[in-house]
Amino acid sequence: EVSSPRPACGHREGCRVIGAAPAGALGMDKSLCAKATADSDQPTPGYMLNEIGRITHASVDACRQLEEYLVKRLAHASVHVKLKALRVIKHCCLHGHFTFRRDMQGSTASFKEMIQYRGPADPLHGDQYNRQVREVAQEVMNAIFDTRTASEQLQSTGRMQGFGSDGASGFGSEASRGTGGATSYLGGIGSMVSSFGGATAAAAGAPGGPQRLETGSYSSGRMQGFG
């Protein structure tokens, strides 16, 4: 009996490949990670986040190298480096291979430290960057212990869109469908009858039009709108 080959990515659990593998798929792209966590106030571009997320799918070694690198970046003196590293970690927890999130559970001490981070105030922005570090660190902790898969997250956020929380928003409640719809329908019939009666009355008064009947039930007013 021939056993199935081990996945090329190296993950024992298998691999959920997203897009093409990055350059140097068998190892971590350190240059890319350094640029993504550079010491500047410029945000990390989205394409870099996506490329780094793909590293978690490349191989076991590449994923672990990435984990170690990002955790070390949290110890950098620059608040910008800390903040960018946290955002990259959060992205990989949400969109990378699930082993990245699982392994990050072993670094919770570093994230707890970032939640309590109090750095020097920026001359222009005050405590803004320090506060963002604390907030993103908490988001990382939430993402690390979020056991839902990406598909379950998508389903839970988009399941009821267009229907409201009770499944009726956008279509009206049962009462509005039962009574409002009927009222609208009867109102439409009344408008049609009214319009037809007005047109007939106008035609009757015009030269050469049909002669008005002055006898019988038609003259009693019981058929108003028809003459």
CSV table of C-alpha atoms in Angstrom, one decimal:
chain,number,residue,atom,x,y,z
A,1,GLU,CA,0.0,0.0,0.0
A,2,VAL,CA,1.4,3.3,-1.1
A,3,SER,CA,1.1,6.1,1.5
A,4,SER,CA,0.1,9.6,0.5
A,5,PRO,CA,3.1,11.9,0.2
A,6,ARG,CA,3.7,14.6,2.8
A,7,PRO,CA,2.5,18.1,1.7
A,8,ALA,CA,5.2,20.1,0.0
A,9,CYS,CA,4.7,22.9,2.4
A,10,GLY,CA,6.0,20.8,5.2
A,11,HIS,CA,3.0,21.2,7.5
A,12,ARG,CA,1.9,18.0,9.0
A,13,GLU,CA,-1.7,19.2,9.1
A,14,GLY,CA,-1.6,20.1,5.4
A,15,CYS,CA,-1.7,23.6,3.9
A,16,ARG,CA,-4.4,26.0,2.7
A,17,VAL,CA,-2.5,27.8,0.0
A,18,ILE,CA,-3.7,31.3,-0.7
A,19,GLY,CA,-2.4,32.6,-4.0
A,20,ALA,CA,1.1,32.0,-5.4
A,21,ALA,CA,4.0,31.3,-3.0
A,22,PRO,CA,6.3,34.2,-2.4
A,23,ALA,CA,9.8,34.5,-3.6
A,24,GLY,CA,12.1,32.2,-1.6
A,25,ALA,CA,9.1,30.1,-0.6
A,26,LEU,CA,11.3,27.6,1.4
A,27,GLY,CA,12.4,30.4,3.8
A,28,MET,CA,11.4,33.7,5.3
A,29,ASP,CA,12.0,36.8,3.2
A,30,LYS,CA,13.8,38.8,5.8
A,31,SER,CA,14.2,41.8,3.6
A,32,LEU,CA,10.4,42.0,3.1
A,33,CYS,CA,9.7,41.7,6.8
A,34,ALA,CA,12.3,44.4,7.6
A,35,LYS,CA,10.6,46.8,5.2
A,36,ALA,CA,7.2,45.9,6.6
A,37,THR,CA,8.3,46.8,10.1
A,38,ALA,CA,10.6,49.7,9.3
A,39,ASP,CA,11.2,52.5,11.8
A,40,SER,CA,8.9,55.2,10.2
A,41,ASP,CA,5.4,56.5,10.7
A,42,GLN,CA,4.4,55.3,7.2
A,43,PRO,CA,1.9,52.4,7.4
A,44,THR,CA,2.8,49.0,6.0
A,45,PRO,CA,1.4,48.6,2.5
A,46,GLY,CA,-1.3,46.0,2.1
A,47,TYR,CA,0.5,44.0,-0.5
A,48,MET,CA,3.4,43.5,2.0
A,49,LEU,CA,1.0,42.2,4.6
A,50,ASN,CA,-0.4,39.7,2.0
A,51,GLU,CA,3.1,38.5,1.0
A,52,ILE,CA,4.1,38.0,4.6
A,53,GLY,CA,0.9,36.1,5.2
A,54,ARG,CA,1.8,33.7,2.4
A,55,ILE,CA,5.1,33.0,4.2
A,56,THR,CA,3.2,31.1,6.9
A,57,HIS,CA,2.0,28.7,4.2
A,58,ALA,CA,5.4,28.1,2.6
A,59,SER,CA,7.0,25.7,5.1
A,60,VAL,CA,7.3,24.9,8.8
A,61,ASP,CA,10.7,26.5,9.0
A,62,ALA,CA,9.7,29.7,7.2
A,63,CYS,CA,6.7,30.1,9.5
A,64,ARG,CA,8.7,29.6,12.6
A,65,GLN,CA,11.4,32.0,11.4
A,66,LEU,CA,8.7,34.6,10.8
A,67,GLU,CA,7.2,34.1,14.2
A,68,GLU,CA,10.6,34.5,15.9
A,69,TYR,CA,11.5,37.6,13.9
A,70,LEU,CA,8.2,39.4,14.6
A,71,VAL,CA,8.3,38.7,18.3
A,72,LYS,CA,11.8,40.0,18.4
A,73,ARG,CA,10.7,43.2,16.7
A,74,LEU,CA,8.4,43.9,19.6
A,75,ALA,CA,11.5,44.5,21.7
A,76,HIS,CA,12.7,47.3,19.4
A,77,ALA,CA,13.0,50.7,21.1
A,78,SER,CA,10.9,52.4,18.3
A,79,VAL,CA,7.2,52.6,18.9
A,80,HIS,CA,6.7,52.5,15.1
A,81,VAL,CA,8.5,49.1,14.9
A,82,LYS,CA,6.4,47.7,17.7
A,83,LEU,CA,3.2,48.9,16.1
A,84,LYS,CA,4.0,47.6,12.7
A,85,ALA,CA,5.1,44.2,14.0
A,86,LEU,CA,1.9,43.9,16.0
A,87,ARG,CA,-0.2,44.7,12.9
A,88,VAL,CA,1.7,42.1,10.8
A,89,ILE,CA,1.2,39.5,13.6
A,90,LYS,CA,-2.5,40.3,13.7
A,91,HIS,CA,-2.8,39.9,9.9
A,92,CYS,CA,-1.0,36.6,9.9
A,93,CYS,CA,-3.2,35.3,12.7
A,94,LEU,CA,-6.4,36.2,10.8
A,95,HIS,CA,-5.2,35.3,7.2
A,96,GLY,CA,-2.1,33.1,7.6
A,97,HIS,CA,-1.8,29.3,8.3
A,98,PHE,CA,-3.5,28.3,11.5
A,99,THR,CA,-0.2,27.0,12.9
A,100,PHE,CA,1.0,30.6,13.1
A,101,ARG,CA,-1.8,31.6,15.4
A,102,ARG,CA,-1.3,28.5,17.5
A,103,ASP,CA,2.4,29.0,17.9
A,104,MET,CA,1.8,32.7,18.8
A,105,GLN,CA,-0.1,31.5,21.9
A,106,GLY,CA,3.4,30.8,23.4
A,107,SER,CA,4.3,34.5,23.2
A,108,THR,CA,1.4,35.9,25.1
A,109,ALA,CA,3.8,37.4,27.7
A,110,SER,CA,5.2,39.7,25.0
A,111,PHE,CA,1.7,40.8,24.0
A,112,LYS,CA,0.6,41.4,27.5
A,113,GLU,CA,3.6,43.6,27.9
A,114,MET,CA,2.6,45.6,24.9
A,115,ILE,CA,-0.9,46.0,26.2
A,116,GLN,CA,0.6,47.8,29.2
A,117,TYR,CA,3.1,49.7,27.0
A,118,ARG,CA,3.9,53.3,28.1
A,119,GLY,CA,6.5,54.9,25.9
A,120,PRO,CA,7.7,58.5,25.6
A,121,ALA,CA,5.2,60.9,24.2
A,122,ASP,CA,5.7,62.0,20.6
A,123,PRO,CA,6.5,65.8,20.2
A,124,LEU,CA,3.6,66.2,17.7
A,125,HIS,CA,1.2,63.3,18.4
A,126,GLY,CA,1.6,62.9,22.1
A,127,ASP,CA,0.5,59.5,23.3
A,128,GLN,CA,-1.2,58.5,20.1
A,129,TYR,CA,1.3,55.9,18.9
A,130,ASN,CA,1.7,54.4,22.4
A,131,ARG,CA,-2.1,54.1,22.6
A,132,GLN,CA,-2.2,52.4,19.2
A,133,VAL,CA,0.4,49.9,20.4
A,134,ARG,CA,-1.8,49.0,23.4
A,135,GLU,CA,-4.9,48.7,21.3
A,136,VAL,CA,-3.4,46.6,18.5
A,137,ALA,CA,-1.7,44.3,21.1
A,138,GLN,CA,-5.2,43.6,22.6
A,139,GLU,CA,-6.5,42.9,19.1
A,140,VAL,CA,-3.6,40.5,18.6
A,141,MET,CA,-4.5,38.7,21.8
A,142,ASN,CA,-8.1,38.4,20.7
A,143,ALA,CA,-7.0,37.0,17.3
A,144,ILE,CA,-4.6,34.5,18.8
A,145,PHE,CA,-7.3,32.8,20.8
A,146,ASP,CA,-10.1,33.1,18.2
A,147,THR,CA,-10.7,29.5,17.3
A,148,ARG,CA,-13.1,30.3,14.4
A,149,THR,CA,-11.8,29.7,10.9
A,150,ALA,CA,-11.8,32.4,8.3
A,151,SER,CA,-14.8,30.9,6.5
A,152,GLU,CA,-16.8,30.9,9.8
A,153,GLN,CA,-15.9,34.5,10.4
A,154,LEU,CA,-17.1,35.4,6.9
A,155,GLN,CA,-20.4,33.5,7.4
A,156,SER,CA,-21.1,35.0,10.8
A,157,THR,CA,-20.6,38.6,9.6
A,158,GLY,CA,-22.4,38.2,6.3
A,159,ARG,CA,-25.1,35.6,7.1
A,160,MET,CA,-27.9,38.1,7.7
A,161,GLN,CA,-27.0,41.0,5.5
A,162,GLY,CA,-30.1,42.4,3.8
A,163,PHE,CA,-32.5,40.6,6.2
A,164,GLY,CA,-31.9,42.3,9.5
A,165,SER,CA,-31.3,40.6,12.9
A,166,ASP,CA,-34.8,38.9,12.8
A,167,GLY,CA,-34.5,37.9,9.2
A,168,ALA,CA,-37.2,40.4,8.1
A,169,SER,CA,-35.4,43.7,7.5
A,170,GLY,CA,-35.5,44.8,3.9
A,171,PHE,CA,-38.7,42.9,3.3
A,172,GLY,CA,-40.9,44.3,6.1
A,173,SER,CA,-42.5,42.5,9.0
A,174,GLU,CA,-45.3,39.9,8.7
A,175,ALA,CA,-47.8,42.6,9.7
A,176,SER,CA,-46.6,45.0,7.1
A,177,ARG,CA,-46.6,42.4,4.4
A,178,GLY,CA,-50.2,41.3,5.4
A,179,THR,CA,-51.9,44.6,5.9
A,180,GLY,CA,-49.7,47.2,4.3
A,181,GLY,CA,-49.5,45.3,1.1
A,182,ALA,CA,-53.3,44.9,1.0
A,183,THR,CA,-53.9,48.6,1.7
A,184,SER,CA,-51.5,49.6,-1.0
A,185,TYR,CA,-53.2,47.2,-3.5
A,186,LEU,CA,-56.7,48.5,-2.7
A,187,GLY,CA,-55.4,52.1,-2.8
A,188,GLY,CA,-54.1,51.4,-6.3
A,189,ILE,CA,-57.5,50.1,-7.4
A,190,GLY,CA,-59.2,53.2,-6.0
A,191,SER,CA,-56.8,55.5,-7.9
A,192,MET,CA,-57.5,53.6,-11.2
A,193,VAL,CA,-61.3,53.9,-10.7
A,194,SER,CA,-61.0,57.6,-9.9
A,195,SER,CA,-58.9,58.3,-12.9
A,196,PHE,CA,-61.3,56.3,-15.2
A,197,GLY,CA,-64.3,58.2,-13.8
A,198,GLY,CA,-62.6,61.6,-14.4
A,199,ALA,CA,-61.8,60.7,-17.9
A,200,THR,CA,-65.3,59.6,-18.7
A,201,ALA,CA,-66.8,62.7,-17.2
A,202,ALA,CA,-64.6,64.9,-19.3
A,203,ALA,CA,-65.5,63.0,-22.4
A,204,ALA,CA,-69.3,63.3,-21.7
A,205,GLY,CA,-69.1,67.1,-21.5
A,206,ALA,CA,-67.2,67.5,-24.7
A,207,PRO,CA,-69.0,68.2,-28.0
A,208,GLY,CA,-69.7,65.0,-29.9
A,209,GLY,CA,-69.1,62.9,-26.8
A,210,PRO,CA,-71.4,60.3,-25.4
A,211,GLN,CA,-74.8,61.7,-24.1
A,212,ARG,CA,-75.3,61.7,-20.3
A,213,LEU,CA,-78.2,59.4,-19.2
A,214,GLU,CA,-80.5,61.3,-16.9
A,215,THR,CA,-82.9,58.5,-16.0
A,216,GLY,CA,-82.6,55.3,-14.1
A,217,SER,CA,-80.0,54.4,-11.5
A,218,TYR,CA,-77.3,56.2,-13.4
A,219,SER,CA,-78.8,59.6,-12.4
A,220,SER,CA,-79.1,58.7,-8.7
A,221,GLY,CA,-75.3,59.1,-8.2
A,222,ARG,CA,-74.8,55.5,-7.2
A,223,MET,CA,-72.3,55.0,-10.1
A,224,GLN,CA,-70.3,58.2,-9.6
A,225,GLY,CA,-67.3,58.3,-11.8
A,226,PHE,CA,-69.1,56.7,-14.8
A,227,GLY,CA,-71.3,59.7,-15.6
